[in-house]
Amino acid sequence: MKQVIILSLTFLLYASTGWSQSLEYQKQKAEKIEKGSVFTKIINRESPATIVYEDDDVIAFTPLRSQAPVHLLIVPKKEIPTINDIRDEDALVLGKLFLVAKKLAKEKGISETGYRLSMNINEDAGQSVFHLHMHLLGGKKLGPMLTQEK
């Protein structure tokens, strides 16, 4: 019993420090969510963007800093800060993100050579815009997603 308590306390201590967002990140995230996303400004035509696709639920545009010959952001018009915030009723729009990605990959000529779909969720993944979005990347060999540890 004593070992179980010690393991539980160790887990809680580690989880509260090693598996949580830094205080600075939490503060920046809260401020950005309160302020509203740059993607909503694009959706509302308050900020410029090169839009490549739009319907009632989804918009896709080129990012300011491309990281591949083909790099598009596919964004639901509904503001959802992270995957952790999705609800059952978001299932259709999330599925639509993938259908739009498939369509755009074909239009850009990368559907057969290969492409990557990526979503960054919270601090460890580098999320800086708190409006769910999918990166469509392709047009060259992209290499591994993560550095392989030996």
PDB file of C-alpha atoms in Angstrom:
ATOM      1  CA  MET A   1       0.000   0.000   0.000  1.00  0.00           C
ATOM      2  CA  LYS A   2       2.827   2.387   0.874  1.00  0.00           C
ATOM      3  CA  GLN A   3       4.385   1.811  -2.582  1.00  0.00           C
ATOM      4  CA  VAL A   4       1.083   2.661  -4.288  1.00  0.00           C
ATOM      5  CA  ILE A   5       0.852   5.936  -2.369  1.00  0.00           C
ATOM      6  CA  ILE A   6       4.463   6.833  -3.182  1.00  0.00           C
ATOM      7  CA  LEU A   7       3.941   6.016  -6.874  1.00  0.00           C
ATOM      8  CA  SER A   8       0.717   8.040  -6.926  1.00  0.00           C
ATOM      9  CA  LEU A   9       2.376  11.056  -5.319  1.00  0.00           C
ATOM     10  CA  THR A  10       5.350  10.798  -7.685  1.00  0.00           C
ATOM     11  CA  PHE A  11       2.979  10.661 -10.655  1.00  0.00           C
ATOM     12  CA  LEU A  12       1.032  13.699  -9.424  1.00  0.00           C
ATOM     13  CA  LEU A  13       4.218  15.675  -8.820  1.00  0.00           C
ATOM     14  CA  TYR A  14       5.573  14.800 -12.260  1.00  0.00           C
ATOM     15  CA  ALA A  15       2.245  15.496 -13.955  1.00  0.00           C
ATOM     16  CA  SER A  16       1.966  18.890 -12.296  1.00  0.00           C
ATOM     17  CA  THR A  17       5.423  19.944 -13.473  1.00  0.00           C
ATOM     18  CA  GLY A  18       6.512  17.855 -16.434  1.00  0.00           C
ATOM     19  CA  TRP A  19       3.232  17.302 -18.216  1.00  0.00           C
ATOM     20  CA  SER A  20       1.651  20.719 -17.994  1.00  0.00           C
ATOM     21  CA  GLN A  21       2.004  23.888 -19.976  1.00  0.00           C
ATOM     22  CA  SER A  22       4.454  26.471 -18.716  1.00  0.00           C
ATOM     23  CA  LEU A  23       2.928  29.437 -16.923  1.00  0.00           C
ATOM     24  CA  GLU A  24       4.204  31.788 -19.639  1.00  0.00           C
ATOM     25  CA  TYR A  25       2.590  29.672 -22.358  1.00  0.00           C
ATOM     26  CA  GLN A  26      -0.705  29.495 -20.427  1.00  0.00           C
ATOM     27  CA  LYS A  27      -0.685  33.291 -20.088  1.00  0.00           C
ATOM     28  CA  GLN A  28       0.059  33.871 -23.799  1.00  0.00           C
ATOM     29  CA  LYS A  29      -2.556  31.302 -24.811  1.00  0.00           C
ATOM     30  CA  ALA A  30      -5.259  32.913 -22.639  1.00  0.00           C
ATOM     31  CA  GLU A  31      -4.420  36.379 -23.994  1.00  0.00           C
ATOM     32  CA  LYS A  32      -4.512  35.174 -27.605  1.00  0.00           C
ATOM     33  CA  ILE A  33      -7.822  33.354 -27.138  1.00  0.00           C
ATOM     34  CA  GLU A  34      -9.331  36.432 -25.460  1.00  0.00           C
ATOM     35  CA  LYS A  35      -8.085  38.706 -28.263  1.00  0.00           C
ATOM     36  CA  GLY A  36      -9.415  36.466 -31.041  1.00  0.00           C
ATOM     37  CA  SER A  37      -7.527  34.637 -33.727  1.00  0.00           C
ATOM     38  CA  VAL A  38      -5.857  36.071 -36.783  1.00  0.00           C
ATOM     39  CA  PHE A  39      -7.691  33.355 -38.730  1.00  0.00           C
ATOM     40  CA  THR A  40     -11.047  34.802 -37.675  1.00  0.00           C
ATOM     41  CA  LYS A  41      -9.837  38.165 -38.967  1.00  0.00           C
ATOM     42  CA  ILE A  42      -9.064  36.498 -42.308  1.00  0.00           C
ATOM     43  CA  ILE A  43     -12.473  34.791 -42.331  1.00  0.00           C
ATOM     44  CA  ASN A  44     -14.140  38.159 -41.623  1.00  0.00           C
ATOM     45  CA  ARG A  45     -11.980  39.886 -44.271  1.00  0.00           C
ATOM     46  CA  GLU A  46     -10.387  42.114 -41.627  1.00  0.00           C
ATOM     47  CA  SER A  47      -6.912  40.814 -42.552  1.00  0.00           C
ATOM     48  CA  PRO A  48      -5.653  40.022 -46.048  1.00  0.00           C
ATOM     49  CA  ALA A  49      -4.839  36.500 -47.208  1.00  0.00           C
ATOM     50  CA  THR A  50      -4.485  34.567 -50.440  1.00  0.00           C
ATOM     51  CA  ILE A  51      -7.573  32.385 -50.174  1.00  0.00           C
ATOM     52  CA  VAL A  52      -7.493  29.191 -52.245  1.00  0.00           C
ATOM     53  CA  TYR A  53     -10.731  27.609 -51.008  1.00  0.00           C
ATOM     54  CA  GLU A  54     -13.823  28.674 -49.115  1.00  0.00           C
ATOM     55  CA  ASP A  55     -17.258  27.334 -48.316  1.00  0.00           C
ATOM     56  CA  ASP A  56     -19.739  27.865 -45.473  1.00  0.00           C
ATOM     57  CA  ASP A  57     -17.641  25.876 -42.964  1.00  0.00           C
ATOM     58  CA  VAL A  58     -14.005  25.920 -44.084  1.00  0.00           C
ATOM     59  CA  ILE A  59     -11.467  28.354 -45.492  1.00  0.00           C
ATOM     60  CA  ALA A  60      -7.990  27.579 -46.868  1.00  0.00           C
ATOM     61  CA  PHE A  61      -5.215  30.049 -47.592  1.00  0.00           C
ATOM     62  CA  THR A  62      -1.470  30.353 -47.974  1.00  0.00           C
ATOM     63  CA  PRO A  63       0.438  31.085 -44.752  1.00  0.00           C
ATOM     64  CA  LEU A  64       2.728  34.078 -44.389  1.00  0.00           C
ATOM     65  CA  ARG A  65       5.773  31.778 -44.055  1.00  0.00           C
ATOM     66  CA  SER A  66       5.672  28.791 -46.391  1.00  0.00           C
ATOM     67  CA  GLN A  67       7.651  25.774 -45.260  1.00  0.00           C
ATOM     68  CA  ALA A  68       7.307  23.726 -48.448  1.00  0.00           C
ATOM     69  CA  PRO A  69       6.613  24.430 -52.135  1.00  0.00           C
ATOM     70  CA  VAL A  70       2.959  23.685 -51.342  1.00  0.00           C
ATOM     71  CA  HIS A  71       1.910  24.933 -47.918  1.00  0.00           C
ATOM     72  CA  LEU A  72      -1.707  25.753 -47.186  1.00  0.00           C
ATOM     73  CA  LEU A  73      -3.638  26.277 -43.976  1.00  0.00           C
ATOM     74  CA  ILE A  74      -7.082  24.675 -43.819  1.00  0.00           C
ATOM     75  CA  VAL A  75      -9.225  26.232 -41.100  1.00  0.00           C
ATOM     76  CA  PRO A  76     -12.759  25.667 -39.823  1.00  0.00           C
ATOM     77  CA  LYS A  77     -14.684  28.921 -39.691  1.00  0.00           C
ATOM     78  CA  LYS A  78     -15.879  27.989 -36.218  1.00  0.00           C
ATOM     79  CA  GLU A  79     -13.301  29.054 -33.629  1.00  0.00           C
ATOM     80  CA  ILE A  80     -12.037  25.943 -31.863  1.00  0.00           C
ATOM     81  CA  PRO A  81      -8.829  26.672 -29.922  1.00  0.00           C
ATOM     82  CA  THR A  82      -7.333  23.131 -29.987  1.00  0.00           C
ATOM     83  CA  ILE A  83      -8.253  19.531 -30.690  1.00  0.00           C
ATOM     84  CA  ASN A  84      -8.788  19.257 -26.925  1.00  0.00           C
ATOM     85  CA  ASP A  85     -11.746  21.653 -27.320  1.00  0.00           C
ATOM     86  CA  ILE A  86     -13.666  19.789 -30.027  1.00  0.00           C
ATOM     87  CA  ARG A  87     -17.178  18.531 -29.344  1.00  0.00           C
ATOM     88  CA  ASP A  88     -19.274  15.796 -30.875  1.00  0.00           C
ATOM     89  CA  GLU A  89     -21.093  18.357 -33.010  1.00  0.00           C
ATOM     90  CA  ASP A  90     -17.755  19.355 -34.613  1.00  0.00           C
ATOM     91  CA  ALA A  91     -17.304  15.941 -36.246  1.00  0.00           C
ATOM     92  CA  LEU A  92     -18.675  17.021 -39.633  1.00  0.00           C
ATOM     93  CA  VAL A  93     -16.513  20.115 -39.950  1.00  0.00           C
ATOM     94  CA  LEU A  94     -13.435  18.138 -38.866  1.00  0.00           C
ATOM     95  CA  GLY A  95     -14.162  15.551 -41.554  1.00  0.00           C
ATOM     96  CA  LYS A  96     -14.607  18.374 -44.039  1.00  0.00           C
ATOM     97  CA  LEU A  97     -11.062  19.602 -43.281  1.00  0.00           C
ATOM     98  CA  PHE A  98      -9.747  16.292 -44.616  1.00  0.00           C
ATOM     99  CA  LEU A  99     -11.972  16.398 -47.709  1.00  0.00           C
ATOM    100  CA  VAL A 100     -10.752  19.932 -48.478  1.00  0.00           C
ATOM    101  CA  ALA A 101      -7.141  18.783 -47.962  1.00  0.00           C
ATOM    102  CA  LYS A 102      -7.691  15.930 -50.436  1.00  0.00           C
ATOM    103  CA  LYS A 103      -9.209  18.324 -52.997  1.00  0.00           C
ATOM    104  CA  LEU A 104      -6.424  20.898 -52.641  1.00  0.00           C
ATOM    105  CA  ALA A 105      -3.670  18.267 -52.786  1.00  0.00           C
ATOM    106  CA  LYS A 106      -5.104  17.052 -56.078  1.00  0.00           C
ATOM    107  CA  GLU A 107      -5.428  20.610 -57.435  1.00  0.00           C
ATOM    108  CA  LYS A 108      -1.823  21.386 -56.458  1.00  0.00           C
ATOM    109  CA  GLY A 109      -0.554  18.200 -58.121  1.00  0.00           C
ATOM    110  CA  ILE A 110       0.786  16.527 -54.982  1.00  0.00           C
ATOM    111  CA  SER A 111      -1.895  13.928 -54.294  1.00  0.00           C
ATOM    112  CA  GLU A 112       0.088  11.124 -55.929  1.00  0.00           C
ATOM    113  CA  THR A 113       3.644  12.146 -55.001  1.00  0.00           C
ATOM    114  CA  GLY A 114       2.723  12.630 -51.357  1.00  0.00           C
ATOM    115  CA  TYR A 115       1.879  15.272 -48.820  1.00  0.00           C
ATOM    116  CA  ARG A 116       1.646  15.773 -45.091  1.00  0.00           C
ATOM    117  CA  LEU A 117      -1.282  16.943 -42.997  1.00  0.00           C
ATOM    118  CA  SER A 118      -0.277  18.349 -39.641  1.00  0.00           C
ATOM    119  CA  MET A 119      -1.954  19.961 -36.642  1.00  0.00           C
ATOM    120  CA  ASN A 120       0.015  21.447 -33.767  1.00  0.00           C
ATOM    121  CA  ILE A 121      -1.714  21.164 -30.404  1.00  0.00           C
ATOM    122  CA  ASN A 122      -0.464  23.230 -27.460  1.00  0.00           C
ATOM    123  CA  GLU A 123       3.012  24.039 -26.194  1.00  0.00           C
ATOM    124  CA  ASP A 124       5.106  20.949 -26.925  1.00  0.00           C
ATOM    125  CA  ALA A 125       3.883  20.904 -30.529  1.00  0.00           C
ATOM    126  CA  GLY A 126       4.489  24.638 -31.015  1.00  0.00           C
ATOM    127  CA  GLN A 127       0.900  25.841 -31.424  1.00  0.00           C
ATOM    128  CA  SER A 128       0.914  29.638 -31.598  1.00  0.00           C
ATOM    129  CA  VAL A 129      -2.488  30.386 -33.156  1.00  0.00           C
ATOM    130  CA  PHE A 130      -5.356  29.109 -31.024  1.00  0.00           C
ATOM    131  CA  HIS A 131      -7.818  28.455 -33.801  1.00  0.00           C
ATOM    132  CA  LEU A 132      -7.695  24.859 -34.971  1.00  0.00           C
ATOM    133  CA  HIS A 133      -5.979  24.560 -38.341  1.00  0.00           C
ATOM    134  CA  MET A 134      -4.449  21.909 -40.540  1.00  0.00           C
ATOM    135  CA  HIS A 135      -1.225  22.393 -42.481  1.00  0.00           C
ATOM    136  CA  LEU A 136      -1.132  20.833 -45.952  1.00  0.00           C
ATOM    137  CA  LEU A 137       2.523  20.442 -46.939  1.00  0.00           C
ATOM    138  CA  GLY A 138       4.022  18.951 -50.077  1.00  0.00           C
ATOM    139  CA  GLY A 139       5.821  19.491 -53.350  1.00  0.00           C
ATOM    140  CA  LYS A 140       9.124  18.014 -52.140  1.00  0.00           C
ATOM    141  CA  LYS A 141      10.391  15.145 -49.987  1.00  0.00           C
ATOM    142  CA  LEU A 142       9.529  16.265 -46.492  1.00  0.00           C
ATOM    143  CA  GLY A 143      11.694  13.929 -44.454  1.00  0.00           C
ATOM    144  CA  PRO A 144      10.806  12.575 -41.026  1.00  0.00           C
ATOM    145  CA  MET A 145       8.363  14.514 -38.872  1.00  0.00           C
ATOM    146  CA  LEU A 146      10.601  14.153 -35.838  1.00  0.00           C
ATOM    147  CA  THR A 147      14.293  13.582 -35.365  1.00  0.00           C
ATOM    148  CA  GLN A 148      14.787   9.873 -34.876  1.00  0.00           C
ATOM    149  CA  GLU A 149      16.300   9.039 -31.494  1.00  0.00           C
ATOM    150  CA  LYS A 150      18.859   6.250 -31.351  1.00  0.00           C
TER     151      LYS A 150
END
